[in-house]
mmCIF file with all atom_site columns, C-alpha atoms in Angstrom:
data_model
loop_
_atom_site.group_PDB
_atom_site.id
_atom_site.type_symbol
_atom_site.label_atom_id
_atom_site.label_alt_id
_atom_site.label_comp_id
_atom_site.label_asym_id
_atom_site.label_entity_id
_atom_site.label_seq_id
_atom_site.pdbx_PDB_ins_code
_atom_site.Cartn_x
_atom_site.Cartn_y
_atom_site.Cartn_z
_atom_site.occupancy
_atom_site.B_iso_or_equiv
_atom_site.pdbx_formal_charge
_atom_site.auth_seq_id
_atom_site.auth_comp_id
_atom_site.auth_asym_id
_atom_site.auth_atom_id
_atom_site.pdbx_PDB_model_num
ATOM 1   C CA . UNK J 1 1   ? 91.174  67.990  89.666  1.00 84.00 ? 1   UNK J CA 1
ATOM 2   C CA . UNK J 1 2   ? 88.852  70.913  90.748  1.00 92.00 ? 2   UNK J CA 1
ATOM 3   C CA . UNK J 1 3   ? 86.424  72.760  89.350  1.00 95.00 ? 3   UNK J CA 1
ATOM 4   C CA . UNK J 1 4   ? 85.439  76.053  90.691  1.00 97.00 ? 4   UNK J CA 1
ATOM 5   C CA . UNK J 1 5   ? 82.364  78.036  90.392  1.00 98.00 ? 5   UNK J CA 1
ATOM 6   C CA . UNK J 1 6   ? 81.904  81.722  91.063  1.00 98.00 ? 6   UNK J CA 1
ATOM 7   C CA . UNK J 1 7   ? 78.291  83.557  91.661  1.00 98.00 ? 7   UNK J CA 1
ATOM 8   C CA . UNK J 1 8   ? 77.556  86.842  93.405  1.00 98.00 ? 8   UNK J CA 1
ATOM 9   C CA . UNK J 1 9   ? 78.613  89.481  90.847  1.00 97.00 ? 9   UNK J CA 1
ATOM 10  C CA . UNK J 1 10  ? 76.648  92.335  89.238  1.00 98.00 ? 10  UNK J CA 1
ATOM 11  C CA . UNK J 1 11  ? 75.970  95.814  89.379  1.00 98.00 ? 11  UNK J CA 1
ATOM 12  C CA . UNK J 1 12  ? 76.092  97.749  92.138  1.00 98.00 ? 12  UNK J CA 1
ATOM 13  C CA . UNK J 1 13  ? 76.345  101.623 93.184  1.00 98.00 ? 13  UNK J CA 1
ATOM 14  C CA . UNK J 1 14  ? 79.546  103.032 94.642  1.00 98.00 ? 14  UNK J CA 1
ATOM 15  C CA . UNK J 1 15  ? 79.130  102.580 98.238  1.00 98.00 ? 15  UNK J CA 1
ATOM 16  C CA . UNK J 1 16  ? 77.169  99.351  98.271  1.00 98.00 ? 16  UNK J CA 1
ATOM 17  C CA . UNK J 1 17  ? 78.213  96.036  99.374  1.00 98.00 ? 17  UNK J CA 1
ATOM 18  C CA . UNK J 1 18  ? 78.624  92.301  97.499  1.00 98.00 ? 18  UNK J CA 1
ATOM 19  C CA . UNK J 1 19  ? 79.546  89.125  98.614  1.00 98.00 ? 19  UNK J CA 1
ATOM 20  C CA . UNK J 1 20  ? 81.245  86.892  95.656  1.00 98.00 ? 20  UNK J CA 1
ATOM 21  C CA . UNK J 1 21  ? 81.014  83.145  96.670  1.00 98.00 ? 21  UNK J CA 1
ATOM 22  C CA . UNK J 1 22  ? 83.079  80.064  94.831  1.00 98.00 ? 22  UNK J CA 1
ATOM 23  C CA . UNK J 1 23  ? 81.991  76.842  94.979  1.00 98.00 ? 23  UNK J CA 1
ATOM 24  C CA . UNK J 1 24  ? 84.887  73.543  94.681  1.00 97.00 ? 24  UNK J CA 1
ATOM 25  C CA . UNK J 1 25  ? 84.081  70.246  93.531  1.00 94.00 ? 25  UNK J CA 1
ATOM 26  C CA . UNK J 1 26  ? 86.196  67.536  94.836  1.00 80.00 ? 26  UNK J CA 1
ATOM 27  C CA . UNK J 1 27  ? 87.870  66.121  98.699  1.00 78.00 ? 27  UNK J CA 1
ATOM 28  C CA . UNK J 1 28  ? 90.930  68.140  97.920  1.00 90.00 ? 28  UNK J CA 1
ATOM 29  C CA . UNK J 1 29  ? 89.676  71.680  98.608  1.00 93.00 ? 29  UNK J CA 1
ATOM 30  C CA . UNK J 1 30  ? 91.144  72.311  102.420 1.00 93.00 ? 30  UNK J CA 1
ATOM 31  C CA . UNK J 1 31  ? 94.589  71.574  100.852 1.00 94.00 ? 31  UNK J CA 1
ATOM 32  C CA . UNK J 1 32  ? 94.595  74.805  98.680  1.00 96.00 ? 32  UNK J CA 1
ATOM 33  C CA . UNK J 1 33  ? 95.346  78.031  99.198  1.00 97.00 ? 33  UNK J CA 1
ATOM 34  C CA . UNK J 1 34  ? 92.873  80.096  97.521  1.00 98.00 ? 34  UNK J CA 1
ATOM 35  C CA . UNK J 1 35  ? 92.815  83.410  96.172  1.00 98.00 ? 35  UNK J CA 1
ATOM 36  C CA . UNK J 1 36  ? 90.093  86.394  94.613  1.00 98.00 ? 36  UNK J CA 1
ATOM 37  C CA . UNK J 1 37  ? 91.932  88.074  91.549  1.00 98.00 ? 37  UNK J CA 1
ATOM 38  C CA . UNK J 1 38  ? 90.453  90.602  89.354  1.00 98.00 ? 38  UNK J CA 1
ATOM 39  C CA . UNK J 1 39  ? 91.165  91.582  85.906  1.00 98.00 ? 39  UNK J CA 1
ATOM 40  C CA . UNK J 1 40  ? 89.763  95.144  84.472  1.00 97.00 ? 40  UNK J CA 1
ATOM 41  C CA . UNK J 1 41  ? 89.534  95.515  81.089  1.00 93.00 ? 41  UNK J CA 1
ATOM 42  C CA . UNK J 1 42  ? 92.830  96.547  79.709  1.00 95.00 ? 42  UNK J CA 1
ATOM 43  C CA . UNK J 1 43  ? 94.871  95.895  82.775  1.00 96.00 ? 43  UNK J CA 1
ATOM 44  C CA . UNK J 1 44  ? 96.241  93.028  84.062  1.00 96.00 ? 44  UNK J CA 1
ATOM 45  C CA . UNK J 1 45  ? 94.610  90.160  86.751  1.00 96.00 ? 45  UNK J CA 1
ATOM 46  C CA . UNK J 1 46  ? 95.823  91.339  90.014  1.00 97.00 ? 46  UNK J CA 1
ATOM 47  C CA . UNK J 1 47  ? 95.737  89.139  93.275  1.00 98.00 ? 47  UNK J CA 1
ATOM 48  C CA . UNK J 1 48  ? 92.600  90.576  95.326  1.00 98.00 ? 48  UNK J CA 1
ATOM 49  C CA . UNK J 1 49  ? 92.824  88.037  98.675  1.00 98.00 ? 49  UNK J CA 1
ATOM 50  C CA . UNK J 1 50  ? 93.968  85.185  99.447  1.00 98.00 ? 50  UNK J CA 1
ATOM 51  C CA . UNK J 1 51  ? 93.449  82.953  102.465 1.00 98.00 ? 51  UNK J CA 1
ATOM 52  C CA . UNK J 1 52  ? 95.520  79.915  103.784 1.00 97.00 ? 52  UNK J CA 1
ATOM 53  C CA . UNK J 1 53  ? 94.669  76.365  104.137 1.00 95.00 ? 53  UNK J CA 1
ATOM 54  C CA . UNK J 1 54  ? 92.828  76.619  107.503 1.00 93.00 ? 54  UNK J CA 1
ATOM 55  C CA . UNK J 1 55  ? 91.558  79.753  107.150 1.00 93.00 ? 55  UNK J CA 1
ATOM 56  C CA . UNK J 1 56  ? 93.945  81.397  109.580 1.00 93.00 ? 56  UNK J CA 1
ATOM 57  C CA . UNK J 1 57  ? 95.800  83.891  107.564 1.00 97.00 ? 57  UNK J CA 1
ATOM 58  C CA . UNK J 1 58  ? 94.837  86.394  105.200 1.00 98.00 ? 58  UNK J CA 1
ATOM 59  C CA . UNK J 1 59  ? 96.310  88.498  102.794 1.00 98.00 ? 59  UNK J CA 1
ATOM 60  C CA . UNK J 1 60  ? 94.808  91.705  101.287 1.00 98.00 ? 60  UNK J CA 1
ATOM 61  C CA . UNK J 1 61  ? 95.653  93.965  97.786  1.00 97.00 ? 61  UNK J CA 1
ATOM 62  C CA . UNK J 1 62  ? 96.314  97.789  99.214  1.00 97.00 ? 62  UNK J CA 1
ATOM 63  C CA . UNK J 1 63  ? 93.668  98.919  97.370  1.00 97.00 ? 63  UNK J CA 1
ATOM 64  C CA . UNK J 1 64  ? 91.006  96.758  99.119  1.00 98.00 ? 64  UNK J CA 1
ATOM 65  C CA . UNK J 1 65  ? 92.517  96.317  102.874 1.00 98.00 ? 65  UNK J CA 1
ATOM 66  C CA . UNK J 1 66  ? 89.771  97.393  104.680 1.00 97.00 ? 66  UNK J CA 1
ATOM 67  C CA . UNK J 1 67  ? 86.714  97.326  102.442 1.00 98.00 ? 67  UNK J CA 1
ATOM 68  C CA . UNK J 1 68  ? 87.038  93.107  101.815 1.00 98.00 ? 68  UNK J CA 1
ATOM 69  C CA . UNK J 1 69  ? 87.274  89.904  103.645 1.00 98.00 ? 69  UNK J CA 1
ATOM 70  C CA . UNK J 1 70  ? 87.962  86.651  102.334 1.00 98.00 ? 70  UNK J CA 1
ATOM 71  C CA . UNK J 1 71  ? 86.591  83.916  103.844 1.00 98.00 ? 71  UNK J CA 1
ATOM 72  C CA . UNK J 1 72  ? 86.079  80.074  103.927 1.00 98.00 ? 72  UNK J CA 1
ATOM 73  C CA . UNK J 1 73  ? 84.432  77.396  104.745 1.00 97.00 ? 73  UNK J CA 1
ATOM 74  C CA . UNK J 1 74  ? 86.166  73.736  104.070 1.00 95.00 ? 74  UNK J CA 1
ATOM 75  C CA . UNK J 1 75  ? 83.122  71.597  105.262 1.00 94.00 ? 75  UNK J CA 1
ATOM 76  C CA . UNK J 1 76  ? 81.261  73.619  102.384 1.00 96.00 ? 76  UNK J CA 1
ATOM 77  C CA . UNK J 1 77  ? 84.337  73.615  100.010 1.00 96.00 ? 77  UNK J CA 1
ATOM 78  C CA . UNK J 1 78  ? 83.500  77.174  99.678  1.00 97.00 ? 78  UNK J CA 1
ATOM 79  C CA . UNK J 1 79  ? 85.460  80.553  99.634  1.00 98.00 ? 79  UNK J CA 1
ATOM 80  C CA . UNK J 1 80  ? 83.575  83.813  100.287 1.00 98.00 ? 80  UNK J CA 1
ATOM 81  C CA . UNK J 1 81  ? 85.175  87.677  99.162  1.00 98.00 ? 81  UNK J CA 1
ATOM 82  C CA . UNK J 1 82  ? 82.680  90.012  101.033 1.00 98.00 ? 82  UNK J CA 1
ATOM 83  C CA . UNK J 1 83  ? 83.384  93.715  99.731  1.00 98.00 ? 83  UNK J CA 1
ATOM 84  C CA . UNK J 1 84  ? 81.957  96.722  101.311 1.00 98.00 ? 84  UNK J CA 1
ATOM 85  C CA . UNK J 1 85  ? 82.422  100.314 100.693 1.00 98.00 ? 85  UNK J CA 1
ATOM 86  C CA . UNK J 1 86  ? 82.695  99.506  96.686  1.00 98.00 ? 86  UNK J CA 1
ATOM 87  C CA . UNK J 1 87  ? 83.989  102.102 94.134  1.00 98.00 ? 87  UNK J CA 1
ATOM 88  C CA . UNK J 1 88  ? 83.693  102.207 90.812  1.00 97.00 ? 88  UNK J CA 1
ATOM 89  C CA . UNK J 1 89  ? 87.522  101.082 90.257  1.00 97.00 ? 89  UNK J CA 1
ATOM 90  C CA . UNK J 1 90  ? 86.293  97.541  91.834  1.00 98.00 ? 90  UNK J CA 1
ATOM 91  C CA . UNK J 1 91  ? 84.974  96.894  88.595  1.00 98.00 ? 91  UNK J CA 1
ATOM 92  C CA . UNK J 1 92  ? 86.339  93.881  87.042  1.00 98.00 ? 92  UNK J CA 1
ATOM 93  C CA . UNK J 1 93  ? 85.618  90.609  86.199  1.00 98.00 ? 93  UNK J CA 1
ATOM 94  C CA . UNK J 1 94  ? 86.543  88.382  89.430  1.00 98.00 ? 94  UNK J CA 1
ATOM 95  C CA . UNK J 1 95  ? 88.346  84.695  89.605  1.00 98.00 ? 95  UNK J CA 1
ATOM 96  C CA . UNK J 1 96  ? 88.813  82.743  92.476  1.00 98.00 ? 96  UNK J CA 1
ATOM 97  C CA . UNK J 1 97  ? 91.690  80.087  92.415  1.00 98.00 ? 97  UNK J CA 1
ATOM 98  C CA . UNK J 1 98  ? 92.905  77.620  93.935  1.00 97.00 ? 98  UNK J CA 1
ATOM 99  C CA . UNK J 1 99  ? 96.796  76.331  94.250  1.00 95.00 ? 99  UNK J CA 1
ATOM 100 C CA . UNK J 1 100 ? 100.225 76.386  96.277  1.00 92.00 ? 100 UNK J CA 1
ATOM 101 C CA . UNK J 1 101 ? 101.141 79.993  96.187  1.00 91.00 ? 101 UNK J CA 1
ATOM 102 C CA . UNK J 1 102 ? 98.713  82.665  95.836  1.00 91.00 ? 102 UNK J CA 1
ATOM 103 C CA . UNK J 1 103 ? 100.189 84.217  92.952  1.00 90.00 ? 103 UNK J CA 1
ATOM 104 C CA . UNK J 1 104 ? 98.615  84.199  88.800  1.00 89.00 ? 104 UNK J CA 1
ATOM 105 C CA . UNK J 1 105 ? 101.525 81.810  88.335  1.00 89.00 ? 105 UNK J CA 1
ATOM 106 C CA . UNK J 1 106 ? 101.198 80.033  91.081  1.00 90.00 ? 106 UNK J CA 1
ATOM 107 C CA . UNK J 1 107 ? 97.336  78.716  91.198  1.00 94.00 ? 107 UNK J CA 1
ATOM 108 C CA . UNK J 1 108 ? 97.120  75.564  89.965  1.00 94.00 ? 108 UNK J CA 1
ATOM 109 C CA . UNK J 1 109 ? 92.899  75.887  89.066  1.00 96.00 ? 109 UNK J CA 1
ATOM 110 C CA . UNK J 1 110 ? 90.427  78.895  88.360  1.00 97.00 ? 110 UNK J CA 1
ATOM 111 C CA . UNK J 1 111 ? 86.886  79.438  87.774  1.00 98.00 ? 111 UNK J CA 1
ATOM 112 C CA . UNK J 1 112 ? 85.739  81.489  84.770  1.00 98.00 ? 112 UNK J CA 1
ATOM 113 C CA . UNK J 1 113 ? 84.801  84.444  86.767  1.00 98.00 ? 113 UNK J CA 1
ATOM 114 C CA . UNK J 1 114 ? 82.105  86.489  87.698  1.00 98.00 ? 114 UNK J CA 1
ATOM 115 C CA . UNK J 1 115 ? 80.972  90.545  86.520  1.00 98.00 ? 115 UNK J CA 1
ATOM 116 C CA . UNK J 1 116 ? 81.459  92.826  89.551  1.00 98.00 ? 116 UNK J CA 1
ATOM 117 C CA . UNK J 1 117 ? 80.268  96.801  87.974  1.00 98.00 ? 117 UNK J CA 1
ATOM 118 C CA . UNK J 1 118 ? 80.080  98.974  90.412  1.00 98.00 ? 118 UNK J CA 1
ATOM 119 C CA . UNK J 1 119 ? 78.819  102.430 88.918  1.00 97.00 ? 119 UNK J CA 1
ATOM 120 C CA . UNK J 1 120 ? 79.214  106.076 90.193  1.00 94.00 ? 120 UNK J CA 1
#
């Protein structure tokens, strides 16, 4: 079982810059993949990043390539989503996951999310 904490949202002008951070109980974290969705009101969660066991590959939405990085850290059990250059379509209410294939079917465990508003 894990249990996964998210902190870091809030409000934020287009432009600006936040770094979401999600916390893992347990020994088991450095055998998940884990993921950043995002779910805006009315639309549907959407896989944001996602990084691989050791950290060594990434994957990216098309909307954010360039403006995030997902991170980790397995001797923290902690996964960062830095996000730069925000715009007010960034707003949404942000999960991080953990499972065996970084799809919303396919994570096994999520947090209860954290606000990200990012106004204009």
């Amino acid at each position: 079982q894990v249990q996964l904490v998210e902190s870091g949202g809030g409000l934020v002008q287009a432009g600006g810059s936040l770094r979401l951070s999600c916390a893992a109980s347990g020994r088991t974290f450095s055998t998940y993949i884990m993921g950043w969705f995002r779910q805006a009101p009315g639309k549907e969660r959407e896989l944001v990043a996602s990084i691989t066991r050791g950290g060594g590959s990434t994957y990216y939405g098309d909307s954010v390539k360039g403006r995030f990085t997902i991170s980790r850290d397995n001797a923290k059990n902690t996964v960062y989503l830095q996000m730069n250059t925000l715009k007010p379509e960034d707003t949404a209410v942000y999960y991080c996951a953990a499972g065996a294939v970084a799809t919303t079917g396919g994570m096994h465990y999520w947090g209860k999310g954290t606000l990200v508003t990012v106004s204009s």
